Structure formats: structure tokens, C-alpha cells
Amino acid sequence: MATMLEGRCQTQPRSSPSGREASLWSSGFGMKLEAVTPFLGKYRPFVGRCCQTCTPKSWESLFHRSITDLGFCNVILVKEENTRFRGWLVRRLCYFLWSLEQHIPPCQDVPQKIMESTGVQNLLSGRVPGGTGEGQVPDLVKKEVQRILGHIQAPPRPFLVRLFSWALLRFLNCLFLNVQLHKGQMKMVQKAAQAGLPLVLLSTHKTLLDGILLPFMLLSQGLGVLRVAWDSRACSPALRALLRKLGGLFLPPEASLSLDSSEGLLARAVVQAVIEQLLVSGQPLLIFLEEPPGALGPRLSALGQAWVGFVVQAVQVGIVPDALLVPVAVTYDLVPDAPCDIDHASAPLGLWTGALAVLRSLWSRWGCSHRICSRVHLAQPFSLQEYIVSARSCWGGRQTLEQLLQPIVLGQCTAVPDTEKEQEWTPITGPLLALKEEDQLLVRRLSCHVLSASVGSSAVMSTAIMATLLLFKHQKGVFLSQLLGEFSWLTEEILLRGFDVGFSGQLRSLLQHSLSLLRAHVALLRIRQGDLLVVPQPGPGLTHLAQLSAELLPVFLSEAVGACAVRGLLAGRVPPQGPWELQGILLLSQNELYRQILLLMHLLPQDLLLLKTPGSRPACDTGRQRLSRKLLWKPSGDFTDSDSDDFGEADGRYFRLSQQSHCPDFFLFLCRLLSPLLKAFAQAAAFLRQGQLPDTELGYTEQLFQFLQATAQEEGIFECADPKLAISAVWTFRDLGVLQQTPSPAGPRLHLSPTFASLDNQEKLEQFIRQFICS
């Protein structure tokens, strides 16, 4: 099995940019490393299987058990063996020769085929409502189609693609230690490409580099030029022109116009024709399901859902019999910092800005041995047609958050509805509004389904494990010798839950690599015994550690929800700081525990839960097992009258907290995984008493964020001082009916609802949230 740190990390000299840092490492890592049980390379799960509930036929195809043993490859490692030539000169020009040998399919006569498509012809002839054929000169309309088409795409230039691949290969080798890809996952995608159906890759979006790295990776694996659906807001006109020639796609602004606009109808028809032509020609398409990095807003991308809608429509009308969807994710040790300013949106990236960023990255890495690692994840492709058929058969009713939680928060009722929450934070754009209402719901559920699959197949990187340990277990500092053991323990826990890690190698090298990348947020202090004390830097550094630790939340989400639910049951019965033995005496009713789980799941944002939703129907197994079945507490045998795991058949079942020595620490660890979000919600409830309302949504979010920052300075809880948490709190309170939105000439404004204008109800809301928080 290839290692994420590979041989480079082990052969690097132990010197670092500063002699002081080198002496620290040499003193701290000269301890008894053999005492740590090795874990890497054992029981490594193969992640990325598609959903057996929604797509059982796809689950059985394109997979063979033998592919799990194929191991990893470094996609940016190009040697003499990767070319057809041999010799000393080839070894020096292997990057250039490799780029010349990449297969790039010839360009077709796309403009003519777009003009002849059914949708465009119907508009030109006036056979559809709002058509442009009546009273307009055909030549002028054809010129408008050509203009829209020029905004969307351009024929890829083979010479430019090869030149860019050569330059990108050199840049990636300077920036990354390696970019790992599982050969078995790539084998599944290659077999899917040979099936004769179009491939649509649906990806997470950690950084703008994803849109460059993924096409390079597919080109190097022989899958041709990947057409990438870019966000035009993130790119300047000059950069858009370059990306089009490299295979990029851009949605024209006219496509978001109203449904009765002739310009909007024509633009959407041209985009639909472009997507249909791409699918028919078999060119792979990449769509990002998450908003661009640094964007303050919902997790699911409105633009990504619009592109998915075009693909779904092409399959439903029979342009292509089916399409194979591939969930994709890219994880990094350290993601380049994205602008995250509430006051203004990030400016579009231009050619010169991008070139300066590249030079800055190269200069910062020059002479530095701490390059970052990356892992590309390709999940098992599944049939879009099969998903559509199965998804429509299991839709149930939904209720708003105000209907589900507000009566319980105010103490007006105790019954918790066991139904799905209706919470759509992603705005519906023009292209999606043009679809039927049931197709809109299909696109939203499909996007959530695939994003959940991408997150589930993502490997956890070493920096995320390190940040989690430092933030939730050792904010006051930890000895390096102890950190070695806990790093090993947490990695084993991740692997045992069916998730993968994005690293391998010697434990000493892994910790050195992780702490080196986090050196701006931790302090290393040498002590007399030869050990090192690792201390997180107070202040904004804790916010950065909290953002990194969020990568572990999908691994432990079910258990974290269960632990916080138990904390809610114990609240009011025993003192929060009471001994564990006292808390372990209490018996917890299974029905009460399930009620607390429902309450917390209704409170948590849908962007966080994705497919983990309550309800009487079995949950889709893309989100792993159903949450209620994944709790790891054992039933108390003396009070059990049923061996069934079903809640409906086990009314007399009770639970008791285990008294084993390791349980208190692990219980607190699980509770603290959700503490940044829950504490931000609790502080938002407290802020209702001093917030200046009415105000715009953006203005009130800025008020709340400033309050979170001030509270962080006073109380030291910097992990909550995150603008994304502030937005999430405002939107949750809006859905809960705490804040109400009213129209105004300057735009929608938020004001406090009459129900929560009283201090009594505000305190009830705050206490409802704080019951789940474990200090």
C-alpha cells in the first residue's frame, strides 16, 4: 500500500527552516516510539460504495472485491516509465513528453448542433410560449444564440490543454508532497466510462484548485478532457476566456431571468442544448455541489443544483438513456485560506491575481520541506435513472421547523413529531424554477444524496485528527508522548467506523508533518525530561482548529447526537459537574432518549445532517446506518423485556451509562464535537436581548458575529467565533419562528416575532439549546 507521506517524508533531513525548530523536533521525537501500537495499513476500509437502498443494481455492478487490494498511486508522480521513451534526456523532459502523449479528443461542430437542437428550434419557430420566432429576424436570433453559446463554452484547444497540463504538473509537484488516488476507485470509473453512458462527476468544493486538479487527474488516467462547470462570479472575464479554452463551462446570466422573459427562455434552451450535446458525445462533466470556498451562505450550491437540473432533464426526456453519477471529494492536509469577510464578497479571481497567487505559493514553499498532501476520492458510479425511480417511491410528508420545535420550546406540548424537517436554505434559481415542482424536489434530494456520499467517502487527514485532539481534549496543552498514543487511538476509532484516513507511514513522521502544518496555531515548548509540550495558541487559532476538526464530525455524528441527547436527559437530574458514578446510576428510558434525539436532530441544520433525518421510513444507507440504530450504549438486562432493536417493540428498554474507565472521556469527547455549533446557537439566543432589530439579514448576522467575537474574548470560546456559525444561527432562528422577515423598499428585513419578544420565551429558547451542551 502506498503511503500518503511516501518515501519522501522518511528520507527528508530532520532539519527544518529554523535551527530552533529542528532542536525541538530532535528532542521531542527521541522517545520510545516502539511502545505505540502500529495501526496504519491494518483493516483499512474500502470506502465509496454507492447506496444499496436507492440503487441496488448499481451497487452490484462496476465493483469486484479484488479492486480493494489495488492500493494507491500518486497522480502527480511522473517518471520516465510514464512515457514511451527512455534515456537520460527523457528523465529531464518527462513532464513535457508526458503532456504531449495525453489523448485529447478532436473538437466537433458544436455550434451547428446546438442550433439544430429541439429546444432551440422550438423557440426560434415560436412553437413554445414566449418563443422568439414571432416578429423577429432569424439572423439576429441566431447571432444571439451564438453570443450565449460563446459565453457558455469554447472548443478545447489541444495545444493549450497540453501546455497547461505541463505547467500544472510542475506547480503541483512544488505545492504538494503527493496527490493520492485509490487505483480501485479509478478502476470503477474507467469501467463505467467503457459502458457507453455519459459520466457526470458531482464534487465537494474545498478550494478553487479542485476545478484544476480534478481535470488534470482524469486526463492523466486516460478519460479525456473533463468539462468543468465553473462559477462565473469567482472568475474575471480574462480568466473565464482561458478556462473556456481548457474545457470550462459558464452559466450565462440571462439563464437566471424570470420564467416569462424571452431572453431567459432562450438562454436556458441553449444551456440545455449544450448539456445534451455533451452527454451525447460522452464527454465527462464535473459539477460542484458546494458553494465556492469562502462564500458565506448555504452549503449546497444553487448553481450546482441548476447544472444538475439540466442533466436530469436531459435523461428524463430521453436525449440519453441514462447517466452515471460519480460522487467526488478532494481532501487536503491544509486548504489554502479562503476570504471569509461578512462586509464584502470575495473579488473575482483574475489572471494576474492567479499568477501572483501561484508565485506566492511557490515562494512560500521554496526551501520548505512541509508541503501538503491531498487525496482524491471517486465513489462508485450509480445510475441516475435507477435513482429517479427509487427516489420518487419513498417521498413522505415534511413539516417546517416552526411546526416541529416551537411548541416544545415554549412548553406548549411534549410530543415530538417523528417526521422529516423542511429546511431549504439554498435559493432556487431560474433554471431550477423552470422545472416542475416534483423535479425541483428531485434535484434537491439528489444533490443532498450525492453530497452525503462524497462526504462519507472522504478520508480524514492527519491535521484534522490533530486539531480535534488539541481543541476538544487538550486546549491547555498536552505532552507529545501522550499525543502519540491518542493520535493512534483516534485513528483506530475512525477506521473501525468504516471511514478511511488520508495518510500512512511512521507515526513520528505523521505527527511532525501535522504539527508543522499547524505551526501557526500551536506552540511547542521543550521541558527538561526531553519531551515536548504542545499548546494550542489562544485566540483565532482555536477558530481555525475548530474548522479543521469539523472534518471528523461525519465520522462520529450519530454518536455525537446520541451523547448530546443523553446530556439533555441528565440535565436537571444531576449537577453538570457531578461525578460520573452519580450519572451512571440513573436509568435512561429508551423512549425518552429517542425523543431527545429527535429534538436535537430537528434543531441541527440540514446542511450538517445531510441524509441523517428522523422519520418512520428506513433512512438511506448512504448516510451509514439509521441514527437510532447506531447508538453504542448497551441495554440494561434487568430492565429489558424485548431483544428487538426496534423502538416500537421495546417500550420497556432502559439504558445506563457504562462505568468503564474510558467512558467518561469518550462521552465528553463526543459531546464536544457539536459544542461549537450548539454554543453559537445558545449565544445567539442570549443575543436576542440586545440585538438591534429590525435589520437586514446581513446586518443582523454581522451584529451577531461581532457579539460572538466579543464573547470569545471574554470567555475564551473562540471556536464559536465563526461567521458561518453566525449565519447558521440566524437562518435556524428564522425557520424556528424566532425571527420573522418582512418586505421593505430596501429589501427584506428581520424583526423579532411577537412570540419571542418576551424575555421569558427567550430564556426558554436558550435553556432548550443549553441542555445539549456539555461543559
PDB file of N, CA, C and O in Angstrom, residues 573-633:
ATOM      1  N   ARG A 573     -31.243  16.505  36.381  1.00  0.00           N
ATOM      2  CA  ARG A 573     -31.300  15.362  37.291  1.00  0.00           C
ATOM      3  C   ARG A 573     -30.064  15.286  38.181  1.00  0.00           C
ATOM      4  O   ARG A 573     -30.140  14.935  39.349  1.00  0.00           O
ATOM      5  N   VAL A 574     -28.903  15.559  37.574  1.00  0.00           N
ATOM      6  CA  VAL A 574     -27.653  15.549  38.330  1.00  0.00           C
ATOM      7  C   VAL A 574     -26.911  16.834  38.016  1.00  0.00           C
ATOM      8  O   VAL A 574     -27.112  17.441  36.964  1.00  0.00           O
ATOM      9  N   PRO A 575     -26.033  17.294  38.889  1.00  0.00           N
ATOM     10  CA  PRO A 575     -25.254  18.502  38.603  1.00  0.00           C
ATOM     11  C   PRO A 575     -24.389  18.307  37.369  1.00  0.00           C
ATOM     12  O   PRO A 575     -23.876  17.211  37.135  1.00  0.00           O
ATOM     13  N   PRO A 576     -24.231  19.329  36.536  1.00  0.00           N
ATOM     14  CA  PRO A 576     -23.406  19.195  35.324  1.00  0.00           C
ATOM     15  C   PRO A 576     -21.991  18.744  35.616  1.00  0.00           C
ATOM     16  O   PRO A 576     -21.381  18.029  34.835  1.00  0.00           O
ATOM     17  N   GLN A 577     -21.435  19.172  36.771  1.00  0.00           N
ATOM     18  CA  GLN A 577     -20.073  18.800  37.134  1.00  0.00           C
ATOM     19  C   GLN A 577     -20.040  17.640  38.125  1.00  0.00           C
ATOM     20  O   GLN A 577     -19.029  17.387  38.763  1.00  0.00           O
ATOM     21  N   GLY A 578     -21.166  16.952  38.257  1.00  0.00           N
ATOM     22  CA  GLY A 578     -21.231  15.843  39.195  1.00  0.00           C
ATOM     23  C   GLY A 578     -20.361  14.682  38.773  1.00  0.00           C
ATOM     24  O   GLY A 578     -19.987  14.552  37.609  1.00  0.00           O
ATOM     25  N   PRO A 579     -20.033  13.792  39.726  1.00  0.00           N
ATOM     26  CA  PRO A 579     -19.169  12.657  39.388  1.00  0.00           C
ATOM     27  C   PRO A 579     -19.847  11.712  38.409  1.00  0.00           C
ATOM     28  O   PRO A 579     -21.076  11.597  38.374  1.00  0.00           O
ATOM     29  N   TRP A 580     -19.006  11.040  37.621  1.00  0.00           N
ATOM     30  CA  TRP A 580     -19.526  10.113  36.617  1.00  0.00           C
ATOM     31  C   TRP A 580     -20.298   8.963  37.265  1.00  0.00           C
ATOM     32  O   TRP A 580     -21.275   8.472  36.723  1.00  0.00           O
ATOM     33  N   GLU A 581     -19.868   8.547  38.469  1.00  0.00           N
ATOM     34  CA  GLU A 581     -20.550   7.444  39.128  1.00  0.00           C
ATOM     35  C   GLU A 581     -21.995   7.807  39.445  1.00  0.00           C
ATOM     36  O   GLU A 581     -22.898   6.973  39.346  1.00  0.00           O
ATOM     37  N   LEU A 582     -22.240   9.087  39.803  1.00  0.00           N
ATOM     38  CA  LEU A 582     -23.597   9.523  40.101  1.00  0.00           C
ATOM     39  C   LEU A 582     -24.451   9.535  38.848  1.00  0.00           C
ATOM     40  O   LEU A 582     -25.622   9.134  38.875  1.00  0.00           O
ATOM     41  N   GLN A 583     -23.876   9.969  37.734  1.00  0.00           N
ATOM     42  CA  GLN A 583     -24.631   9.981  36.487  1.00  0.00           C
ATOM     43  C   GLN A 583     -24.887   8.564  35.985  1.00  0.00           C
ATOM     44  O   GLN A 583     -25.887   8.300  35.332  1.00  0.00           O
ATOM     45  N   GLY A 584     -23.977   7.641  36.265  1.00  0.00           N
ATOM     46  CA  GLY A 584     -24.145   6.278  35.797  1.00  0.00           C
ATOM     47  C   GLY A 584     -25.203   5.507  36.552  1.00  0.00           C
ATOM     48  O   GLY A 584     -25.626   4.433  36.113  1.00  0.00           O
ATOM     49  N   ILE A 585     -25.645   6.000  37.704  1.00  0.00           N
ATOM     50  CA  ILE A 585     -26.684   5.310  38.460  1.00  0.00           C
ATOM     51  C   ILE A 585     -28.030   5.434  37.772  1.00  0.00           C
ATOM     52  O   ILE A 585     -28.867   4.518  37.817  1.00  0.00           O
ATOM     53  N   LEU A 586     -28.277   6.555  37.133  1.00  0.00           N
ATOM     54  CA  LEU A 586     -29.591   6.827  36.558  1.00  0.00           C
ATOM     55  C   LEU A 586     -29.882   5.905  35.390  1.00  0.00           C
ATOM     56  O   LEU A 586     -29.013   5.598  34.578  1.00  0.00           O
ATOM     57  N   LEU A 587     -31.143   5.490  35.296  1.00  0.00           N
ATOM     58  CA  LEU A 587     -31.623   4.696  34.169  1.00  0.00           C
ATOM     59  C   LEU A 587     -32.272   5.627  33.156  1.00  0.00           C
ATOM     60  O   LEU A 587     -33.070   6.495  33.527  1.00  0.00           O
ATOM     61  N   LEU A 588     -31.937   5.443  31.892  1.00  0.00           N
ATOM     62  CA  LEU A 588     -32.433   6.309  30.833  1.00  0.00           C
ATOM     63  C   LEU A 588     -33.420   5.520  29.987  1.00  0.00           C
ATOM     64  O   LEU A 588     -33.063   4.500  29.390  1.00  0.00           O
ATOM     65  N   SER A 589     -34.650   5.982  29.951  1.00  0.00           N
ATOM     66  CA  SER A 589     -35.676   5.316  29.159  1.00  0.00           C
ATOM     67  C   SER A 589     -35.361   5.442  27.675  1.00  0.00           C
ATOM     68  O   SER A 589     -34.944   6.512  27.199  1.00  0.00           O
ATOM     69  N   GLN A 590     -35.594   4.359  26.949  1.00  0.00           N
ATOM     70  CA  GLN A 590     -35.324   4.381  25.516  1.00  0.00           C
ATOM     71  C   GLN A 590     -36.229   5.364  24.790  1.00  0.00           C
ATOM     72  O   GLN A 590     -35.791   6.064  23.871  1.00  0.00           O
ATOM     73  N   ASN A 591     -37.475   5.445  25.212  1.00  0.00           N
ATOM     74  CA  ASN A 591     -38.393   6.392  24.578  1.00  0.00           C
ATOM     75  C   ASN A 591     -37.978   7.832  24.844  1.00  0.00           C
ATOM     76  O   ASN A 591     -38.047   8.690  23.956  1.00  0.00           O
ATOM     77  N   GLU A 592     -37.540   8.109  26.077  1.00  0.00           N
ATOM     78  CA  GLU A 592     -37.079   9.456  26.378  1.00  0.00           C
ATOM     79  C   GLU A 592     -35.816   9.800  25.587  1.00  0.00           C
ATOM     80  O   GLU A 592     -35.647  10.927  25.107  1.00  0.00           O
ATOM     81  N   LEU A 593     -34.938   8.809  25.467  1.00  0.00           N
ATOM     82  CA  LEU A 593     -33.706   9.041  24.717  1.00  0.00           C
ATOM     83  C   LEU A 593     -34.002   9.316  23.251  1.00  0.00           C
ATOM     84  O   LEU A 593     -33.418  10.224  22.644  1.00  0.00           O
ATOM     85  N   TYR A 594     -34.914   8.559  22.684  1.00  0.00           N
ATOM     86  CA  TYR A 594     -35.263   8.782  21.280  1.00  0.00           C
ATOM     87  C   TYR A 594     -35.929  10.141  21.096  1.00  0.00           C
ATOM     88  O   TYR A 594     -35.705  10.820  20.096  1.00  0.00           O
ATOM     89  N   ARG A 595     -36.714  10.565  22.071  1.00  0.00           N
ATOM     90  CA  ARG A 595     -37.335  11.898  21.999  1.00  0.00           C
ATOM     91  C   ARG A 595     -36.277  12.987  21.994  1.00  0.00           C
ATOM     92  O   ARG A 595     -36.349  13.936  21.214  1.00  0.00           O
ATOM     93  N   GLN A 596     -35.260  12.844  22.845  1.00  0.00           N
ATOM     94  CA  GLN A 596     -34.188  13.833  22.865  1.00  0.00           C
ATOM     95  C   GLN A 596     -33.413  13.840  21.552  1.00  0.00           C
ATOM     96  O   GLN A 596     -32.997  14.898  21.074  1.00  0.00           O
ATOM     97  N   ILE A 597     -33.218  12.675  20.966  1.00  0.00           N
ATOM     98  CA  ILE A 597     -32.521  12.603  19.686  1.00  0.00           C
ATOM     99  C   ILE A 597     -33.309  13.348  18.612  1.00  0.00           C
ATOM    100  O   ILE A 597     -32.749  14.112  17.815  1.00  0.00           O
ATOM    101  N   LEU A 598     -34.625  13.149  18.586  1.00  0.00           N
ATOM    102  CA  LEU A 598     -35.452  13.850  17.606  1.00  0.00           C
ATOM    103  C   LEU A 598     -35.377  15.361  17.794  1.00  0.00           C
ATOM    104  O   LEU A 598     -35.271  16.120  16.828  1.00  0.00           O
ATOM    105  N   LEU A 599     -35.426  15.807  19.050  1.00  0.00           N
ATOM    106  CA  LEU A 599     -35.358  17.244  19.313  1.00  0.00           C
ATOM    107  C   LEU A 599     -34.057  17.838  18.787  1.00  0.00           C
ATOM    108  O   LEU A 599     -34.055  18.887  18.137  1.00  0.00           O
ATOM    109  N   LEU A 600     -32.970  17.152  19.073  1.00  0.00           N
ATOM    110  CA  LEU A 600     -31.673  17.682  18.644  1.00  0.00           C
ATOM    111  C   LEU A 600     -31.526  17.634  17.133  1.00  0.00           C
ATOM    112  O   LEU A 600     -30.975  18.560  16.527  1.00  0.00           O
ATOM    113  N   MET A 601     -32.028  16.576  16.516  1.00  0.00           N
ATOM    114  CA  MET A 601     -31.906  16.490  15.057  1.00  0.00           C
ATOM    115  C   MET A 601     -32.765  17.532  14.363  1.00  0.00           C
ATOM    116  O   MET A 601     -32.399  18.043  13.304  1.00  0.00           O
ATOM    117  N   HIS A 602     -33.906  17.860  14.945  1.00  0.00           N
ATOM    118  CA  HIS A 602     -34.705  18.946  14.375  1.00  0.00           C
ATOM    119  C   HIS A 602     -33.988  20.283  14.523  1.00  0.00           C
ATOM    120  O   HIS A 602     -34.084  21.147  13.645  1.00  0.00           O
ATOM    121  N   LEU A 603     -33.247  20.466  15.615  1.00  0.00           N
ATOM    122  CA  LEU A 603     -32.551  21.734  15.847  1.00  0.00           C
ATOM    123  C   LEU A 603     -31.338  21.889  14.939  1.00  0.00           C
ATOM    124  O   LEU A 603     -31.081  22.985  14.428  1.00  0.00           O
ATOM    125  N   LEU A 604     -30.589  20.815  14.715  1.00  0.00           N
ATOM    126  CA  LEU A 604     -29.364  20.909  13.916  1.00  0.00           C
ATOM    127  C   LEU A 604     -29.692  21.226  12.460  1.00  0.00           C
ATOM    128  O   LEU A 604     -30.683  20.729  11.917  1.00  0.00           O
ATOM    129  N   PRO A 605     -28.877  22.032  11.793  1.00  0.00           N
ATOM    130  CA  PRO A 605     -29.167  22.409  10.403  1.00  0.00           C
ATOM    131  C   PRO A 605     -29.110  21.208   9.468  1.00  0.00           C
ATOM    132  O   PRO A 605     -28.321  20.272   9.658  1.00  0.00           O
ATOM    133  N   GLN A 606     -29.948  21.249   8.452  1.00  0.00           N
ATOM    134  CA  GLN A 606     -29.963  20.175   7.460  1.00  0.00           C
ATOM    135  C   GLN A 606     -28.659  20.127   6.667  1.00  0.00           C
ATOM    136  O   GLN A 606     -28.254  19.059   6.197  1.00  0.00           O
ATOM    137  N   ASP A 607     -27.990  21.259   6.520  1.00  0.00           N
ATOM    138  CA  ASP A 607     -26.699  21.275   5.838  1.00  0.00           C
ATOM    139  C   ASP A 607     -25.665  20.424   6.571  1.00  0.00           C
ATOM    140  O   ASP A 607     -24.735  19.901   5.954  1.00  0.00           O
ATOM    141  N   LEU A 608     -25.824  20.283   7.873  1.00  0.00           N
ATOM    142  CA  LEU A 608     -24.916  19.451   8.652  1.00  0.00           C
ATOM    143  C   LEU A 608     -25.338  17.988   8.623  1.00  0.00           C
ATOM    144  O   LEU A 608     -24.521  17.083   8.448  1.00  0.00           O
ATOM    145  N   LEU A 609     -26.633  17.746   8.760  1.00  0.00           N
ATOM    146  CA  LEU A 609     -27.118  16.372   8.843  1.00  0.00           C
ATOM    147  C   LEU A 609     -27.111  15.664   7.497  1.00  0.00           C
ATOM    148  O   LEU A 609     -26.936  14.455   7.424  1.00  0.00           O
ATOM    149  N   LEU A 610     -27.365  16.421   6.404  1.00  0.00           N
ATOM    150  CA  LEU A 610     -27.494  15.855   5.069  1.00  0.00           C
ATOM    151  C   LEU A 610     -28.575  14.785   5.063  1.00  0.00           C
ATOM    152  O   LEU A 610     -29.740  15.080   5.230  1.00  0.00           O
ATOM    153  N   LEU A 611     -28.213  13.489   4.940  1.00  0.00           N
ATOM    154  CA  LEU A 611     -29.233  12.445   4.835  1.00  0.00           C
ATOM    155  C   LEU A 611     -29.631  11.859   6.178  1.00  0.00           C
ATOM    156  O   LEU A 611     -30.492  10.978   6.221  1.00  0.00           O
ATOM    157  N   LYS A 612     -29.011  12.270   7.266  1.00  0.00           N
ATOM    158  CA  LYS A 612     -29.394  11.733   8.572  1.00  0.00           C
ATOM    159  C   LYS A 612     -30.630  12.463   9.055  1.00  0.00           C
ATOM    160  O   LYS A 612     -30.545  13.478   9.739  1.00  0.00           O
ATOM    161  N   THR A 613     -31.788  11.956   8.716  1.00  0.00           N
ATOM    162  CA  THR A 613     -33.037  12.599   9.069  1.00  0.00           C
ATOM    163  C   THR A 613     -33.900  11.624   9.836  1.00  0.00           C
ATOM    164  O   THR A 613     -33.900  10.427   9.568  1.00  0.00           O
ATOM    165  N   PRO A 614     -34.689  12.106  10.811  1.00  0.00           N
ATOM    166  CA  PRO A 614     -35.605  11.219  11.505  1.00  0.00           C
ATOM    167  C   PRO A 614     -36.794  10.875  10.618  1.00  0.00           C
ATOM    168  O   PRO A 614     -37.019  11.478   9.582  1.00  0.00           O
ATOM    169  N   GLY A 615     -37.549   9.931  11.033  1.00  0.00           N
ATOM    170  CA  GLY A 615     -38.727   9.523  10.278  1.00  0.00           C
ATOM    171  C   GLY A 615     -38.980   8.045  10.448  1.00  0.00           C
ATOM    172  O   GLY A 615     -38.095   7.271  10.811  1.00  0.00           O
ATOM    173  N   SER A 616     -40.218   7.625  10.198  1.00  0.00           N
ATOM    174  CA  SER A 616     -40.572   6.224  10.371  1.00  0.00           C
ATOM    175  C   SER A 616     -40.015   5.360   9.258  1.00  0.00           C
ATOM    176  O   SER A 616     -39.888   4.153   9.407  1.00  0.00           O
ATOM    177  N   ARG A 617     -39.716   5.947   8.108  1.00  0.00           N
ATOM    178  CA  ARG A 617     -39.167   5.165   6.997  1.00  0.00           C
ATOM    179  C   ARG A 617     -37.689   4.876   7.252  1.00  0.00           C
ATOM    180  O   ARG A 617     -36.989   5.670   7.866  1.00  0.00           O
ATOM    181  N   PRO A 618     -37.177   3.753   6.744  1.00  0.00           N
ATOM    182  CA  PRO A 618     -35.741   3.495   6.865  1.00  0.00           C
ATOM    183  C   PRO A 618     -34.944   4.575   6.139  1.00  0.00           C
ATOM    184  O   PRO A 618     -35.271   4.952   5.017  1.00  0.00           O
ATOM    185  N   ALA A 619     -33.926   5.071   6.795  1.00  0.00           N
ATOM    186  CA  ALA A 619     -33.109   6.128   6.191  1.00  0.00           C
ATOM    187  C   ALA A 619     -32.225   5.546   5.102  1.00  0.00           C
ATOM    188  O   ALA A 619     -31.859   4.386   5.117  1.00  0.00           O
ATOM    189  N   CYS A 620     -31.895   6.378   4.130  1.00  0.00           N
ATOM    190  CA  CYS A 620     -30.998   5.958   3.052  1.00  0.00           C
ATOM    191  C   CYS A 620     -29.645   5.594   3.641  1.00  0.00           C
ATOM    192  O   CYS A 620     -29.089   6.330   4.449  1.00  0.00           O
ATOM    193  N   ASP A 621     -29.102   4.466   3.230  1.00  0.00           N
ATOM    194  CA  ASP A 621     -27.873   3.998   3.855  1.00  0.00           C
ATOM    195  C   ASP A 621     -26.633   4.682   3.324  1.00  0.00           C
ATOM    196  O   ASP A 621     -25.532   4.321   3.710  1.00  0.00           O
ATOM    197  N   THR A 622     -26.783   5.669   2.442  1.00  0.00           N
ATOM    198  CA  THR A 622     -25.619   6.477   2.073  1.00  0.00           C
ATOM    199  C   THR A 622     -25.097   7.221   3.295  1.00  0.00           C
ATOM    200  O   THR A 622     -23.912   7.479   3.420  1.00  0.00           O
ATOM    201  N   GLY A 623     -25.977   7.604   4.178  1.00  0.00           N
ATOM    202  CA  GLY A 623     -25.581   8.246   5.433  1.00  0.00           C
ATOM    203  C   GLY A 623     -25.255   7.238   6.511  1.00  0.00           C
ATOM    204  O   GLY A 623     -25.449   7.509   7.675  1.00  0.00           O
ATOM    205  N   ARG A 624     -24.790   6.049   6.126  1.00  0.00           N
ATOM    206  CA  ARG A 624     -24.494   4.946   7.033  1.00  0.00           C
ATOM    207  C   ARG A 624     -25.802   4.414   7.624  1.00  0.00           C
ATOM    208  O   ARG A 624     -26.871   4.598   7.081  1.00  0.00           O
ATOM    209  N   GLN A 625     -25.754   3.747   8.758  1.00  0.00           N
ATOM    210  CA  GLN A 625     -26.953   3.166   9.327  1.00  0.00           C
ATOM    211  C   GLN A 625     -27.861   4.257   9.858  1.00  0.00           C
ATOM    212  O   GLN A 625     -27.464   5.375  10.082  1.00  0.00           O
ATOM    213  N   ARG A 626     -29.114   3.881  10.075  1.00  0.00           N
ATOM    214  CA  ARG A 626     -30.044   4.835  10.647  1.00  0.00           C
ATOM    215  C   ARG A 626     -29.557   5.255  12.027  1.00  0.00           C
ATOM    216  O   ARG A 626     -29.062   4.441  12.796  1.00  0.00           O
ATOM    217  N   LEU A 627     -29.740   6.523  12.346  1.00  0.00           N
ATOM    218  CA  LEU A 627     -29.119   7.057  13.552  1.00  0.00           C
ATOM    219  C   LEU A 627     -29.575   6.317  14.791  1.00  0.00           C
ATOM    220  O   LEU A 627     -28.779   5.975  15.661  1.00  0.00           O
ATOM    221  N   SER A 628     -30.852   6.008  14.914  1.00  0.00           N
ATOM    222  CA  SER A 628     -31.353   5.382  16.126  1.00  0.00           C
ATOM    223  C   SER A 628     -30.781   3.988  16.332  1.00  0.00           C
ATOM    224  O   SER A 628     -30.797   3.463  17.435  1.00  0.00           O
ATOM    225  N   ARG A 629     -30.277   3.354  15.303  1.00  0.00           N
ATOM    226  CA  ARG A 629     -29.730   2.012  15.425  1.00  0.00           C
ATOM    227  C   ARG A 629     -28.216   2.024  15.643  1.00  0.00           C
ATOM    228  O   ARG A 629     -27.610   0.970  15.760  1.00  0.00           O
ATOM    229  N   LYS A 630     -27.618   3.194  15.652  1.00  0.00           N
ATOM    230  CA  LYS A 630     -26.163   3.246  15.726  1.00  0.00           C
ATOM    231  C   LYS A 630     -25.656   3.644  17.103  1.00  0.00           C
ATOM    232  O   LYS A 630     -24.462   3.785  17.300  1.00  0.00           O
ATOM    233  N   LEU A 631     -26.543   3.860  18.066  1.00  0.00           N
ATOM    234  CA  LEU A 631     -26.087   4.190  19.399  1.00  0.00           C
ATOM    235  C   LEU A 631     -25.344   2.999  19.995  1.00  0.00           C
ATOM    236  O   LEU A 631     -25.770   1.857  19.851  1.00  0.00           O
ATOM    237  N   LEU A 632     -24.264   3.263  20.649  1.00  0.00           N
ATOM    238  CA  LEU A 632     -23.394   2.188  21.107  1.00  0.00           C
ATOM    239  C   LEU A 632     -23.599   1.829  22.574  1.00  0.00           C
ATOM    240  O   LEU A 632     -22.830   1.068  23.127  1.00  0.00           O
ATOM    241  N   TRP A 633     -24.637   2.386  23.232  1.00  0.00           N
ATOM    242  CA  TRP A 633     -24.877   2.014  24.617  1.00  0.00           C
ATOM    243  C   TRP A 633     -25.566   0.658  24.684  1.00  0.00           C
ATOM    244  O   TRP A 633     -26.415   0.321  23.869  1.00  0.00           O
TER     245      TRP A 633
END
